[in-house]
Backbone as a ProteinNet text record, in pm:
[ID]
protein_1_A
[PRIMARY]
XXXXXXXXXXXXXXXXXXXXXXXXXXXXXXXXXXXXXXXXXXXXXXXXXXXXXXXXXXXXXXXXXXXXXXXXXXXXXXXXXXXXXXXXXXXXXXXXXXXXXXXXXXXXXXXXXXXXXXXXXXXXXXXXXXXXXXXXXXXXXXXXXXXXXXXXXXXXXXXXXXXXXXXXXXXXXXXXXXXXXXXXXXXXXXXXXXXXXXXXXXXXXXXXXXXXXXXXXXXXXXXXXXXXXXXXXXXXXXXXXXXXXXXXXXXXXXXXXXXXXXXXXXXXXXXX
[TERTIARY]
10387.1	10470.3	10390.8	10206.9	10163.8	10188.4	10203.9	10212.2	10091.9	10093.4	9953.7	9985.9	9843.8	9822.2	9885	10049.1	10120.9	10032.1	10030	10039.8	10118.9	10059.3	10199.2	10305.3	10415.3	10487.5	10457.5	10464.5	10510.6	10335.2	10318.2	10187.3	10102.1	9973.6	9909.3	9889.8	9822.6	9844.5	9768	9712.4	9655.6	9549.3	9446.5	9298.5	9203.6	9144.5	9043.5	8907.9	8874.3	8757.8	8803.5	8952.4	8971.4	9078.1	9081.1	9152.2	9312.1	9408.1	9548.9	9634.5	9766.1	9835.9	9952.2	10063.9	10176.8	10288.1	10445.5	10506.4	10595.8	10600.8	10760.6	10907.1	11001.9	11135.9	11238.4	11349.3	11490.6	11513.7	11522.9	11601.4	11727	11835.5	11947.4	12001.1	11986.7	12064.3	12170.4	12220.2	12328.6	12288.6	12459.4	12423.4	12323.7	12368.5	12332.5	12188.3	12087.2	12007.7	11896.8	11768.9	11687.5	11577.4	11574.7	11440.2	11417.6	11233.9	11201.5	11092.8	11140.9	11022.3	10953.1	10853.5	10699	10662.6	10655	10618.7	10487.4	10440.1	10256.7	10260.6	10137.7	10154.3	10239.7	10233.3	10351	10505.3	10511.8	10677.8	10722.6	10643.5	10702.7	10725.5	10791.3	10861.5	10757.9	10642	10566.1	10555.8	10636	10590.5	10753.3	10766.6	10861	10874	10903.6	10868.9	11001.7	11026.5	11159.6	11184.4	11314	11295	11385.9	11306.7	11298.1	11419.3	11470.4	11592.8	11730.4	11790.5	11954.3	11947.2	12027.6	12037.5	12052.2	12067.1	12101.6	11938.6	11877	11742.3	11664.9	11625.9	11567.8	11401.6	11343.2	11250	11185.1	11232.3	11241.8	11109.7	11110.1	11035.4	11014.7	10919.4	10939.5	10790.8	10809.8	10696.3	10716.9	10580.1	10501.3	10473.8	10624	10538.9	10595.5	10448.8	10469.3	10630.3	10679.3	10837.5	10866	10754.4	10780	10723.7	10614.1	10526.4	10614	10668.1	10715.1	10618.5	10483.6	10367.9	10413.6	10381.6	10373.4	10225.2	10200	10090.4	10069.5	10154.8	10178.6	10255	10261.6	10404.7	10381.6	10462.1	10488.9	10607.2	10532.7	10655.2	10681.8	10753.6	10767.2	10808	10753.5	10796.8	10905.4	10971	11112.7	11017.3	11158	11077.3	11079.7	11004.3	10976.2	11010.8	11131.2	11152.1	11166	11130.2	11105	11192.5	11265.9	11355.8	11337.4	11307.8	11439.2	11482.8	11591.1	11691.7	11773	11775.3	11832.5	11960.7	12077.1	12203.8	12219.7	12284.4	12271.7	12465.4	12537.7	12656.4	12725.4	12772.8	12791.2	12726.5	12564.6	12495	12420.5	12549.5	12466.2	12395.8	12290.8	12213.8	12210.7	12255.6	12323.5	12198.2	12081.8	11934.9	11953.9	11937.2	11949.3	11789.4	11703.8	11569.3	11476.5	11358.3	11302.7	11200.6	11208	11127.5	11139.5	11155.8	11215.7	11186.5	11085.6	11061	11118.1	11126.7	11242	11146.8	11248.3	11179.7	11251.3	11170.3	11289.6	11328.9	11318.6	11376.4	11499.1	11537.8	11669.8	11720.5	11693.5	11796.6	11945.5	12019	12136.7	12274.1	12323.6	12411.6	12574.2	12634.3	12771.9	12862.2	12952.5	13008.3	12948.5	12794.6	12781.7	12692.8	12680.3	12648.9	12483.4	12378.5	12303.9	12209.3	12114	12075	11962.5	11829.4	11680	11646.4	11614.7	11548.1	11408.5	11341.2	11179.8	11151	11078.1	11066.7	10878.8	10892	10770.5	10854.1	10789.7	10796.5	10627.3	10687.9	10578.1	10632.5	10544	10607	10511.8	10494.1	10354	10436.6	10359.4	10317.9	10213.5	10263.6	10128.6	10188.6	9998.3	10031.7	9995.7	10015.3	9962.8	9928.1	9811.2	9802.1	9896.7	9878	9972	9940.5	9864.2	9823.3	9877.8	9933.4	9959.9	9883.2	9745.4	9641.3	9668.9	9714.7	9730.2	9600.8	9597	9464.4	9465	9611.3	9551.6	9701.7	9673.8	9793.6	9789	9900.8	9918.6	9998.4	9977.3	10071.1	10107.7	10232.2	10263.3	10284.6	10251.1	10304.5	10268.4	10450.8	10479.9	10551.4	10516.8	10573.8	10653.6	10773.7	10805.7	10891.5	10984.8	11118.4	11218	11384.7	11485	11563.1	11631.9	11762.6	11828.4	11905.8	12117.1	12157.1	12273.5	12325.1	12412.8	12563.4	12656.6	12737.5	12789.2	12913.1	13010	13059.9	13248.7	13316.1	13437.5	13501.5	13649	13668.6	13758.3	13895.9	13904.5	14057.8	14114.5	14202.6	14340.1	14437.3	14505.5	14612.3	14556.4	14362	14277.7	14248.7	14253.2	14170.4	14011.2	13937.2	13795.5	13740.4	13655	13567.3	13412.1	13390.4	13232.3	13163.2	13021	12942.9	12833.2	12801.2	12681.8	12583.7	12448.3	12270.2	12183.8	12128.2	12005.4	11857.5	11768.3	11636	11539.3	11434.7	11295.8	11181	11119	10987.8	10894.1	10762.3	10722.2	10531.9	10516.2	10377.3	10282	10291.2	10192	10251.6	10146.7	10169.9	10081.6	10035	9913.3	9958.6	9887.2	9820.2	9713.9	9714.2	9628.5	9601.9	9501.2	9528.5	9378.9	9397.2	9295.2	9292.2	9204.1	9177.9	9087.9	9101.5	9026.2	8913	8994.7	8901.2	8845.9	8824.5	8778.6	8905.6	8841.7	8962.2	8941.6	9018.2	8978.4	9104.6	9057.1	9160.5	9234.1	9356.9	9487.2	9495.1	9490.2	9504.2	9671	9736.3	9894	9904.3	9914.5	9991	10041.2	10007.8	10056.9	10190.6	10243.9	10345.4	10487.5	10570.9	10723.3	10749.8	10801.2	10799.8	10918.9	11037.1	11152.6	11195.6	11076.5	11023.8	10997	11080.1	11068.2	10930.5	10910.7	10736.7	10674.5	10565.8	10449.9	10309.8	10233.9	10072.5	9978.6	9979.7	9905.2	9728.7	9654.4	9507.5	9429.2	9393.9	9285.5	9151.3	9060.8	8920.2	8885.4	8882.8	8781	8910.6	9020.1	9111.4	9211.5	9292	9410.4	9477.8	9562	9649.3	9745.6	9852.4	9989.7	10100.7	10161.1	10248	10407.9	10460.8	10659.2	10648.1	10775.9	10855.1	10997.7	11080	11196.5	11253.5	11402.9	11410.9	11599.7	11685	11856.6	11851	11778.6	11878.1	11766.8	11680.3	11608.6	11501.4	11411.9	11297.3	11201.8	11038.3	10925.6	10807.9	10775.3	10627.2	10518.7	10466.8	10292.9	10195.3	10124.1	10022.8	9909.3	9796	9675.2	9600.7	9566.5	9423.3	9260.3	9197.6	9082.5	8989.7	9021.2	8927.6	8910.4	8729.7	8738.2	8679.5	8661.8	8628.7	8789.1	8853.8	8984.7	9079.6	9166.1	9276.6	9380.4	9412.8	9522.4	9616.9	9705.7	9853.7	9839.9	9745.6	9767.6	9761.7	9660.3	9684.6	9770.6	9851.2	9991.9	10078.8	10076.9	10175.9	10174.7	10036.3	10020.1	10088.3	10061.5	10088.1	10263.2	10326	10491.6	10547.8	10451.5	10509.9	10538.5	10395.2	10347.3	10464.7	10468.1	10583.7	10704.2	10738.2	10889.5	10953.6	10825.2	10924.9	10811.2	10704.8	10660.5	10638.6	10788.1	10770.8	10798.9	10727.6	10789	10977	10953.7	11134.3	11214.1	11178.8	11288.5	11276.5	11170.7	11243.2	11277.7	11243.1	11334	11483.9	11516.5	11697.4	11738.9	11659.7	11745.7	11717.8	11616.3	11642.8	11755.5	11737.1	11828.2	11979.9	11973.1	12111.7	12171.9	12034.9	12059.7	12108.8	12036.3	12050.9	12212.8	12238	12366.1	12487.5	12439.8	12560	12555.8	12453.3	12439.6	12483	12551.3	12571.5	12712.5	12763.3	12892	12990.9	12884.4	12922.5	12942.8	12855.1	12885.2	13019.5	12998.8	13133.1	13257.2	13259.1	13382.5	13394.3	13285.1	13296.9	13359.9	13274.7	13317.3	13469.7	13578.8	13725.5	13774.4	13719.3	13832.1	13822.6
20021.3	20053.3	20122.9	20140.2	20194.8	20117.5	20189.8	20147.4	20045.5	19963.2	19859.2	19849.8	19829.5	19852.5	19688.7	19680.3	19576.8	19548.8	19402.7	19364.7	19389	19428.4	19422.5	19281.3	19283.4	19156.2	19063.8	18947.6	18820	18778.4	18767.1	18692.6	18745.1	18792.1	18824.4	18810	18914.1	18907.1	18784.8	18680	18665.6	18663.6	18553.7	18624.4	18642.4	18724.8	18652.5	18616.4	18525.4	18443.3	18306.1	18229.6	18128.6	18082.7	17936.7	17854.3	17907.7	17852.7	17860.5	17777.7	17774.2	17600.2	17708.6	17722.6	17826.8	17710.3	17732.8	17637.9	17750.8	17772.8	17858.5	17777.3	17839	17786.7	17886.5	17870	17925.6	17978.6	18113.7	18169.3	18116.5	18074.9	18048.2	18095.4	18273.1	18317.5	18366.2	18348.7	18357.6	18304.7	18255.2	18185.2	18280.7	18370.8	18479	18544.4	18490.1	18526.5	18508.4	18602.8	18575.4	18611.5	18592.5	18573.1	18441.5	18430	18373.5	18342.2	18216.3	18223.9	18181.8	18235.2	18159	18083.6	17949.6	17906.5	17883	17876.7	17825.7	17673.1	17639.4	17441.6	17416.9	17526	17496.9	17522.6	17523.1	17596.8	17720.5	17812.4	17906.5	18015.9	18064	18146	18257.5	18320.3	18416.2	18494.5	18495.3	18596.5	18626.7	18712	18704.8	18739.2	18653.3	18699.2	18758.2	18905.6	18968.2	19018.2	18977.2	19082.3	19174.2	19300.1	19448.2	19418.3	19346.6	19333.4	19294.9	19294	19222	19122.9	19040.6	18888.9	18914.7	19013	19035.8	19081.6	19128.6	19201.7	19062.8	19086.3	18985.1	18985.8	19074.7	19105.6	19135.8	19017.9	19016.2	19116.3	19179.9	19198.1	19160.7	19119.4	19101.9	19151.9	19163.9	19200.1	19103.7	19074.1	18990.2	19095.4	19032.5	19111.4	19033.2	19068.3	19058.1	19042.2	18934.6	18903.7	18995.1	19031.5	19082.1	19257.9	19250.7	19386.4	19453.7	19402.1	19478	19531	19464.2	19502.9	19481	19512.4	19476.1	19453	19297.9	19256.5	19273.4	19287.1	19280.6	19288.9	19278.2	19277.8	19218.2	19149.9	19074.3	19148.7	19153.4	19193.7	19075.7	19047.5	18874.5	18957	18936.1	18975.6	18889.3	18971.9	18895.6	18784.8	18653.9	18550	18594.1	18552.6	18561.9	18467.4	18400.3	18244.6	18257.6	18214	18187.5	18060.1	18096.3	17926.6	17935.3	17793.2	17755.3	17608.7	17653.8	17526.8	17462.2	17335.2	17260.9	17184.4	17192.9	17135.2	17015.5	16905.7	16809.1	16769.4	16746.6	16704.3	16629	16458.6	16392.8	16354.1	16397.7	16361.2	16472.1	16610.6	16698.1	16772.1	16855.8	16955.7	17105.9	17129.9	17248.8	17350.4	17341.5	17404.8	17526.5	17560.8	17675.9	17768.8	17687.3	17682.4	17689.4	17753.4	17765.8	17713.8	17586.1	17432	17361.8	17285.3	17193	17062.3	17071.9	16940.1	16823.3	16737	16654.3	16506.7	16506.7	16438.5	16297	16225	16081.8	16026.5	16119.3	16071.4	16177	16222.3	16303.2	16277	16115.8	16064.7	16017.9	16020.3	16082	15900.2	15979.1	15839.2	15919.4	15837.9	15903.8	15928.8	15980.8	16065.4	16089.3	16140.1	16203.9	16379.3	16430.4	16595.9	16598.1	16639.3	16644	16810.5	16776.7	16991.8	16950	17006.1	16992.4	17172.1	17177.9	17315.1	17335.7	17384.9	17390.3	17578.2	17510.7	17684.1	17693.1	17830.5	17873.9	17950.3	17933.3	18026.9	18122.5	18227.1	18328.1	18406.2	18427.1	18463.8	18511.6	18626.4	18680.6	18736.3	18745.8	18855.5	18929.2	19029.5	19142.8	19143.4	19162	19199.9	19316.9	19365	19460.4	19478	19542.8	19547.1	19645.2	19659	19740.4	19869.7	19906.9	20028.6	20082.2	19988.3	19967.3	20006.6	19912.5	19891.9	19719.5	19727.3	19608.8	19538.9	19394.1	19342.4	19202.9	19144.4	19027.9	19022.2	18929.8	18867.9	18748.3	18676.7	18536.2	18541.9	18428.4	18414.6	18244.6	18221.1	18083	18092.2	17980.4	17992.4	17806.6	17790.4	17632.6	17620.9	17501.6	17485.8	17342.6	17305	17228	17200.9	17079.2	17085.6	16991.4	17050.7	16982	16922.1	16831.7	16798.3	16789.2	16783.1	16752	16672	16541.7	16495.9	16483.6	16403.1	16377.7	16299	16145.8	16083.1	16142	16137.4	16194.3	16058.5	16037.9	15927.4	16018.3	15989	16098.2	16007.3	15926	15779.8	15905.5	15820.4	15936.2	15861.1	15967.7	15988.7	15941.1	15963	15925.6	16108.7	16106.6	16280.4	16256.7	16344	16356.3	16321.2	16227.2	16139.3	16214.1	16311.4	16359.8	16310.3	16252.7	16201.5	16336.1	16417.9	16530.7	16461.6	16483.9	16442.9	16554.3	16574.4	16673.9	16670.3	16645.9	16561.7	16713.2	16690.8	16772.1	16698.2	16741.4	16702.1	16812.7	16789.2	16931.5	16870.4	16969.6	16990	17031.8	17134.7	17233.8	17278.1	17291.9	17362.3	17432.7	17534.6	17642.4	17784.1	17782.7	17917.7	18033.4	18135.7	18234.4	18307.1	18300.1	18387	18477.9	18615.4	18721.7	18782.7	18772	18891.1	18958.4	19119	19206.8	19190.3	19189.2	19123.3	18995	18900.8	18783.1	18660.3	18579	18454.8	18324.9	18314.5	18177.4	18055.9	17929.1	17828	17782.9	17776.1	17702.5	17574.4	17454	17391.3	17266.6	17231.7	17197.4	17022	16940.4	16819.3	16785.2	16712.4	16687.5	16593.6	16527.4	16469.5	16471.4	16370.9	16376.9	16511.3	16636.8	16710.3	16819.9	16688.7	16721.2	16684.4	16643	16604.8	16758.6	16771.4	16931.9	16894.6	16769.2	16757.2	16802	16898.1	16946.5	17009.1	16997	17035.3	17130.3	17257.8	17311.4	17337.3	17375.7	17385.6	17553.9	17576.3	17697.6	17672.6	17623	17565.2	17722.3	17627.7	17737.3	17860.2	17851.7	17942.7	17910.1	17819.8	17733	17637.9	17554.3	17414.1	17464	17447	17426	17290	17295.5	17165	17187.9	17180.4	17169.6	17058.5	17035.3	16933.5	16954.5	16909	16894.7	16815	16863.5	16794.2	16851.6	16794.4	16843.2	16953.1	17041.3	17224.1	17245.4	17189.1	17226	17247.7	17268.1	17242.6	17329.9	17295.8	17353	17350.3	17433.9	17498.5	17477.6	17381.7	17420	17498.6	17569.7	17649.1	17642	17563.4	17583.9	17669.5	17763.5	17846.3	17811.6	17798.3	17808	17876.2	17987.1	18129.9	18199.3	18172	18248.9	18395.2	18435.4	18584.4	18683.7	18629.1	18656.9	18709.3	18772.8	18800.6	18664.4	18595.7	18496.5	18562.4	18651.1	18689.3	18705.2	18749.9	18749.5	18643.3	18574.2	18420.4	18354.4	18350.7	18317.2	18405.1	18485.7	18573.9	18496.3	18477.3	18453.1	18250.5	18230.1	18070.2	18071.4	18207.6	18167	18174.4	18318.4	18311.6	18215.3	18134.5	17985.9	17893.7	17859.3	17752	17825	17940.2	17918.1	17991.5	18072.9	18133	18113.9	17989.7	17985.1	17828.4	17754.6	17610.2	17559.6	17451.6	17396.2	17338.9	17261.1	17173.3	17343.5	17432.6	17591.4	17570.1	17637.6	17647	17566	17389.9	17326.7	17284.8	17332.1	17343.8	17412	17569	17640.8	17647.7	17576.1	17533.6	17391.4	17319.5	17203.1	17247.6	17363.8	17395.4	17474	17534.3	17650.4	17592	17410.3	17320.4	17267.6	17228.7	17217	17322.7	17458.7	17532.2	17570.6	17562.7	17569.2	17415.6	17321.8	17174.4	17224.6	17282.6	17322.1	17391.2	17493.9	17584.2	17570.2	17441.4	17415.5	17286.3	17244.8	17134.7	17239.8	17384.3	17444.7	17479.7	17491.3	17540	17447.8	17282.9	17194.8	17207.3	17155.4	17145	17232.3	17350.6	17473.8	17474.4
1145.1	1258.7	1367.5	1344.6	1501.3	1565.3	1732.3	1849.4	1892.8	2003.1	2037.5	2159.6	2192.9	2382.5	2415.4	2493.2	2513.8	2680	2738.8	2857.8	2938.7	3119.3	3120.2	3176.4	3166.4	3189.2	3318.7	3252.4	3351	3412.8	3497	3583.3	3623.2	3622.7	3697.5	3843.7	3898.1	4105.6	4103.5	4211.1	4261.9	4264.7	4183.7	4141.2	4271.4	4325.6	4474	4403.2	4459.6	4430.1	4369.2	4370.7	4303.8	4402.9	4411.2	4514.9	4434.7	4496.2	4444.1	4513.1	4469.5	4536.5	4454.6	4553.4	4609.7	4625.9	4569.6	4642.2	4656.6	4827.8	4826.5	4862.7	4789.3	4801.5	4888.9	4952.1	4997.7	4880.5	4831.8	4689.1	4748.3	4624.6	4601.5	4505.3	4543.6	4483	4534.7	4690.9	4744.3	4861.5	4903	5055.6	5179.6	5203.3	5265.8	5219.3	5138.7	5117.5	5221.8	5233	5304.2	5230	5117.4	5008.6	5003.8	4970.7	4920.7	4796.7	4703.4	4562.3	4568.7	4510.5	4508.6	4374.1	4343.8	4247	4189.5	4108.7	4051.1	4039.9	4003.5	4014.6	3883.1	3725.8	3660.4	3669.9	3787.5	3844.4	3806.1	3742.8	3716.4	3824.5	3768.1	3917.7	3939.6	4035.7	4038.8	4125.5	4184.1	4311.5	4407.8	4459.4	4550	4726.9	4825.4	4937.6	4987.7	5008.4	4973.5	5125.6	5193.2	5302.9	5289.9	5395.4	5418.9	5531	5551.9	5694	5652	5743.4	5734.6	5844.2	5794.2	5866.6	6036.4	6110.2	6248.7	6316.4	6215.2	6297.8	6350.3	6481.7	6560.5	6545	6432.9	6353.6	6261	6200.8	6071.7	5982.8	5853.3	5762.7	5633.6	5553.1	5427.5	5363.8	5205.2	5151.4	5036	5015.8	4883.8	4817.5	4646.9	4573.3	4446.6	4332.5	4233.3	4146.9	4123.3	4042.7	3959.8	3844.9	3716.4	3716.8	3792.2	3804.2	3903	3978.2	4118.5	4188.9	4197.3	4287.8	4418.1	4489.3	4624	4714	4718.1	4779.5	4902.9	4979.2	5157.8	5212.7	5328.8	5425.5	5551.2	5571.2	5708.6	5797.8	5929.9	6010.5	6123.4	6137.7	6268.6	6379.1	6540.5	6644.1	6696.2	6769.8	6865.1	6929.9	6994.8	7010.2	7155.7	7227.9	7390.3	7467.1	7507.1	7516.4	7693.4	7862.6	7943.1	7971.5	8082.3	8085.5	8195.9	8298.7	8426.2	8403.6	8412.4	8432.5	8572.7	8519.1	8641.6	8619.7	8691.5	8620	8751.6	8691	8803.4	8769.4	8848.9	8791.3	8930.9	8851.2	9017.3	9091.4	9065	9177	9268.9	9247.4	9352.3	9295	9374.2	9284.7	9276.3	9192.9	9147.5	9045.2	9128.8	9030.5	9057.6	8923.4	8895.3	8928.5	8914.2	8900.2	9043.2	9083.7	9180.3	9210	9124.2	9092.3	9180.6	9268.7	9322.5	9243.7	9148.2	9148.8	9048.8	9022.3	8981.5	8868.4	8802.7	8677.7	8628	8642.1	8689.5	8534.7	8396.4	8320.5	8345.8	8480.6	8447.1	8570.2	8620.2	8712.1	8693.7	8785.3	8825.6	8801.2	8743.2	8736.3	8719.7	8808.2	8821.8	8636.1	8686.6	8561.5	8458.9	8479.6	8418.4	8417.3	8366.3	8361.8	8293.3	8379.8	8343.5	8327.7	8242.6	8208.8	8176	8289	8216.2	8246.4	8106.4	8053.6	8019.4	8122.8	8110.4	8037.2	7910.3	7864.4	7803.1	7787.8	7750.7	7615.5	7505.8	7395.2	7338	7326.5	7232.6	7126.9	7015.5	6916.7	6816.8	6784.2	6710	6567.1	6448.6	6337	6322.4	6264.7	6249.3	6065.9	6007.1	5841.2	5799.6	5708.3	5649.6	5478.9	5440.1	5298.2	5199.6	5063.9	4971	5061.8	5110.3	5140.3	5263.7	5388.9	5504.8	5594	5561.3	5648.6	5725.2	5840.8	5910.1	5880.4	5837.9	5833	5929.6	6029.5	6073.8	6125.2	6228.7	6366.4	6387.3	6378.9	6403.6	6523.8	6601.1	6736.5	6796.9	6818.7	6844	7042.6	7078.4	7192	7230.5	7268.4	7287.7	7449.8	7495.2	7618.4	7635.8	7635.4	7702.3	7757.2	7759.6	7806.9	7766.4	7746.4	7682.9	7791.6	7706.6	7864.4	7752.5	7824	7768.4	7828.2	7813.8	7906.8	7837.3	7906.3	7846.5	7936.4	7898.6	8016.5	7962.2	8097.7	8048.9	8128.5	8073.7	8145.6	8139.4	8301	8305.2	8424.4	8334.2	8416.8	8425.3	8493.4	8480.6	8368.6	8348.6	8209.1	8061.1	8102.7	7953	7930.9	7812	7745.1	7838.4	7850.9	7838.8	7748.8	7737.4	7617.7	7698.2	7577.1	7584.5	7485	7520.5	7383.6	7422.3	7415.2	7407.9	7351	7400.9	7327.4	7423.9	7311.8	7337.5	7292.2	7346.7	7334.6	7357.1	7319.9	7407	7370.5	7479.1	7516.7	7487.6	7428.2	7388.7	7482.6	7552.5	7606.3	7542	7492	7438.5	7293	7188.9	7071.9	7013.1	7021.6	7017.3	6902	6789.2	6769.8	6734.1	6715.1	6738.7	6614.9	6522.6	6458.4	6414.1	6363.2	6415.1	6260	6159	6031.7	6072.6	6044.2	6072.5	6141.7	6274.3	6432.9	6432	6351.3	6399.3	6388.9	6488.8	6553.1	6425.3	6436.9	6347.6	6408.4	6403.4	6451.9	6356.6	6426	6311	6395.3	6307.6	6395.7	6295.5	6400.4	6375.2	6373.9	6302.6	6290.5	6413	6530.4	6627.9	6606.5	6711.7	6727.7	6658.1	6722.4	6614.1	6622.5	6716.8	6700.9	6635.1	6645.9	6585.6	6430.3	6387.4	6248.4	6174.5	6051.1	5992.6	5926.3	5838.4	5793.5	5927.3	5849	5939.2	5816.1	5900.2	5794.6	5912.7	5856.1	5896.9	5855.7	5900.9	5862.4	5918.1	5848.5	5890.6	5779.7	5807.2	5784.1	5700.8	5562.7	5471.6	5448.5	5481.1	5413	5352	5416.9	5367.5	5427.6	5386	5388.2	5357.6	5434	5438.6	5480.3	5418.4	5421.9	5413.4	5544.4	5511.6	5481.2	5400.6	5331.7	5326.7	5436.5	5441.6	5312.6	5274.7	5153.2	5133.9	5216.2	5219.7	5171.3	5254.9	5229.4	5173.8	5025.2	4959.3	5017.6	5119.2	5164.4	5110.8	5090.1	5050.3	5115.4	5095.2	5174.4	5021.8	5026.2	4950.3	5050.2	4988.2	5029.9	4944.5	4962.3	4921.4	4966.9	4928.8	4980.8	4907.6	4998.8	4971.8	4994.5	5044.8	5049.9	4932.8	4896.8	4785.9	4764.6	4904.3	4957.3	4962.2	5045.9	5093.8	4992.7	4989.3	4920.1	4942.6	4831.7	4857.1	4875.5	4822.3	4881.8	5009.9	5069.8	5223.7	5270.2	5191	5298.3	5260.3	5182.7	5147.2	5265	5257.6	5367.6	5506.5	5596.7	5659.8	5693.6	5563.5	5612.4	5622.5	5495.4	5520.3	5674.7	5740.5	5868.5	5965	5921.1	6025.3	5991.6	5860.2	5830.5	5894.7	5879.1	5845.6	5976	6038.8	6193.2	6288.7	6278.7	6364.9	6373.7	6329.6	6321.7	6429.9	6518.6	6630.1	6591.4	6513.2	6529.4	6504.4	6463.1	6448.8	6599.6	6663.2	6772.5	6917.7	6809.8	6914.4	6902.9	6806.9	6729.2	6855.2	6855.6	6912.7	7078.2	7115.5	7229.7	7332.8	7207.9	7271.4	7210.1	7118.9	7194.3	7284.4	7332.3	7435.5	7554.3	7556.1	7668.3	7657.5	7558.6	7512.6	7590.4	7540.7	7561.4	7734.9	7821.5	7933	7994.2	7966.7	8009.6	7969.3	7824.1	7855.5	7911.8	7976.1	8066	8215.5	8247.6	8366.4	8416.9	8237.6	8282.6	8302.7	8240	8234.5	8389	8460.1	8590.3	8678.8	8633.4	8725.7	8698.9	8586.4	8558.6	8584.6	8659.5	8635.2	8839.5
[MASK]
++++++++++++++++++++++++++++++++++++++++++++++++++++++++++++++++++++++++++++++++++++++++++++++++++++++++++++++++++++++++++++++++++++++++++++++++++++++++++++++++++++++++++++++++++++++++++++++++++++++++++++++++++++++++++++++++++++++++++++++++++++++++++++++++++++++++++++++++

């Protein structure tokens, strides 16, 4: 019945000096959740990316940590997004710009009954990390430029209801980011095109591969790292930010409906 020096439970951290292949998931352990799991290439559940916030903070936090140890590898903090608009509303024909553009874009020429909305934006959007220790060690930063429209016919007979068909498109210019470990730059470079496509593959040369995979609700992030200097949980940290709040189609959702709800606002103006 002596006692014996036990392990302690569940997985070891993170070895540094050895590649690793990460799959994170949406925890579903409630709708309202804003965790996420980290799996190994045998699915076992290892890691947890937990946030430090409530669903309203416009800045988000979370920390990587150990499932079973309750270590804590890191922490991510996400900055508010920085989003830049002018818009132009066209309705009927006349021009009703909101915008100090004048200039005019002939895929958003003018055809009677209907309501037109081109939204030219700039987005920015940074993270800062930090170690167990809360020594910040590195900054990522997105910054995208382009532009959405909205349109919509209305057929408006008399003694017919209003028949609206709503569509909302974007066009994306630019897709750029930045990212900085303990002072030096290194390039991320992003999967061009299809930009409303949730598949996307990211790259940072000699550190890691990332890959979304849309999949109904279920969607997954692999993360390969290949830094074998580096701490992987951080470069795991670093790639969740990239996938998951610094994805182009995230924030072209919430731009073409920003275009959306500004096309509905002006039809309320025109009927009233």
């Amino acid at each position: 019945m002596g006692g014996c020096c036990s392990s302690l439970p569940g997985l070891d951290d993170p070895e540094v000096g050895k590649p690793h292949t990460f799959k994170i998931k949406k925890s579903q352990a409630s709708p309202d959740s804003r965790n996420f799991e980290v799996y190994n290439t045998d699915g076992e559940h290892w890691l947890v990316i937990k946030s430090d916030s409530d669903l309203s903070d416009p800045t988000p936090n979370f920390s990587l940590i150990n499932k079973e140890r309750e270590h804590v590898l890191g922490k991510c903090e996400i900055g508010v997004e920085n989003v830049v608009c002018a818009k132009d509303v066209d309705w009927d024909g006349s021009d009703d710009s909101k915008s100090s553009d004048d200039s005019k874009d002939s895929m958003f020429d003018f055809d009677e009954s209907e309501l037109k909305v081109k939204l030219r934006w700039k987005i920015k959007r940074s993270a800062k990390f930090s170690d167990e220790d809360g020594r910040e060690f590195a900054t990522v930063g997105l910054q995208m430029k382009g532009l959405s429209k909205c349109e919509v016919e209305v057929d408006e007979e008399d003694n017919k209801d209003n028949d609206e068909d709503w569509d909302a498109t974007a066009k994306v210019k630019n897709v750029s980011y930045t990212l900085s470990i303990d002072g030096k730059d290194y390039d991320v470079s992003v999967e061009k095109g299809n930009w409303d496509n949730w598949d996307r593959k990211w790259k940072v040369d000699g550190m890691f591969d990332v890959e979304y995979k849309q999949n109904d609700g279920a969607d997954e992030v692999t993360v390969k790292t290949t830094d074998l200097e580096g701490n992987p949980g951080h470069d795991l940290l670093i790639a969740f930010a990239i996938s998951e709040f610094m994805h182009p189609c995230r924030q072209l959702t919430k731009l073409n409906q920003a275009a959306v709800q500004i096309g509905k606002n002006a039809m309320m103006e025109h009927r009233n």
